[in-house]
């Protein structure tokens, strides 16, 4: 029973996370965060943030896209019909 609970808790940590470095990467701590909107288990994008626009003309920045706990909770409550993710751009 403990093994099943441990395995289930690992599934709730995060579905995915990836980071992209543009130019030299973030030079400061200024962050901009937006949600990306997908439907049907993330297969069809409805509204996806533009990281270049979020960087506001900066040449060096870092883009971190992930499914946070809140995103996963919302996705599970809608049975995957709405599956958001979060993008953070650090300049």
Coordinates of C-alpha atoms in Angstrom, one line a residue:
X1 CA 0.0 0.0 0.0
X2 CA 2.9 2.4 0.8
X3 CA 4.5 1.7 -2.6
X4 CA 1.2 2.6 -4.4
X5 CA 0.9 5.8 -2.4
X6 CA 4.5 6.8 -3.1
X7 CA 4.1 6.0 -6.8
X8 CA 0.9 8.0 -7.0
X9 CA 2.5 11.0 -5.2
X10 CA 5.3 11.0 -7.7
X11 CA 2.8 11.3 -10.5
X12 CA 1.4 14.6 -9.0
X13 CA 4.8 16.4 -8.8
X14 CA 4.9 17.6 -12.4
X15 CA 4.1 16.3 -15.9
X16 CA 6.8 18.1 -17.7
X17 CA 9.2 21.0 -17.4
X18 CA 11.7 22.4 -19.9
X19 CA 14.0 25.4 -20.1
X20 CA 15.3 27.3 -23.1
X21 CA 18.1 29.8 -23.0
X22 CA 18.2 32.6 -25.5
X23 CA 21.4 34.4 -26.1
X24 CA 23.4 34.5 -22.8
X25 CA 20.4 33.6 -20.7
X26 CA 18.8 35.7 -18.0
X27 CA 20.9 38.6 -16.8
X28 CA 18.6 39.7 -14.0
X29 CA 15.6 38.6 -12.0
X30 CA 12.8 40.3 -13.8
X31 CA 10.1 37.6 -14.5
X32 CA 7.0 37.6 -16.6
X33 CA 4.6 34.6 -16.3
X34 CA 1.6 33.6 -18.4
X35 CA -0.6 30.6 -18.7
X36 CA -0.9 28.6 -22.0
X37 CA -4.3 27.2 -22.8
X38 CA -4.8 23.8 -24.4
X39 CA -7.8 21.5 -24.8
X40 CA -8.2 17.7 -25.2
X41 CA -5.3 16.6 -23.0
X42 CA -3.0 19.3 -24.4
X43 CA -3.4 18.2 -28.1
X44 CA -5.0 21.4 -29.4
X45 CA -3.6 24.8 -28.5
X46 CA -6.2 27.5 -27.9
X47 CA -4.0 30.3 -26.6
X48 CA -0.2 30.0 -26.3
X49 CA 2.0 32.7 -24.9
X50 CA 4.8 34.2 -27.1
X51 CA 8.1 34.1 -25.2
X52 CA 9.7 36.6 -27.5
X53 CA 6.9 39.1 -26.9
X54 CA 7.1 38.3 -23.1
X55 CA 10.9 39.1 -23.2
X56 CA 9.9 42.6 -24.5
X57 CA 12.8 43.1 -26.9
X58 CA 15.5 41.6 -24.6
X59 CA 18.3 39.7 -26.4
X60 CA 19.2 37.5 -23.4
X61 CA 16.6 35.7 -21.5
X62 CA 15.5 32.3 -20.2
X63 CA 12.2 30.6 -20.9
X64 CA 10.9 28.0 -18.5
X65 CA 7.7 26.1 -19.5
X66 CA 6.1 23.7 -17.0
X67 CA 2.9 22.2 -15.8
X68 CA 2.6 23.4 -12.2
X69 CA 0.6 21.7 -9.5
X70 CA -2.2 24.2 -10.1
X71 CA -2.2 23.5 -13.8
X72 CA -2.3 19.8 -13.2
X73 CA -5.1 20.2 -10.7
X74 CA -7.2 22.2 -13.1
X75 CA -6.5 19.6 -15.8
X76 CA -7.6 16.8 -13.6
X77 CA -10.7 18.6 -12.4
X78 CA -11.8 19.0 -16.1
X79 CA -10.8 15.4 -16.9
X80 CA -8.2 16.7 -19.4
X81 CA -10.6 18.7 -21.5
X82 CA -8.7 21.8 -20.5
X83 CA -5.0 21.4 -19.9
X84 CA -3.1 24.6 -19.1
X85 CA 0.6 25.0 -18.6
X86 CA 2.7 28.0 -17.4
X87 CA 5.5 29.9 -19.2
X88 CA 7.9 32.1 -17.3
X89 CA 10.4 34.4 -19.0
X90 CA 13.3 35.7 -16.9
X91 CA 15.3 38.6 -18.3

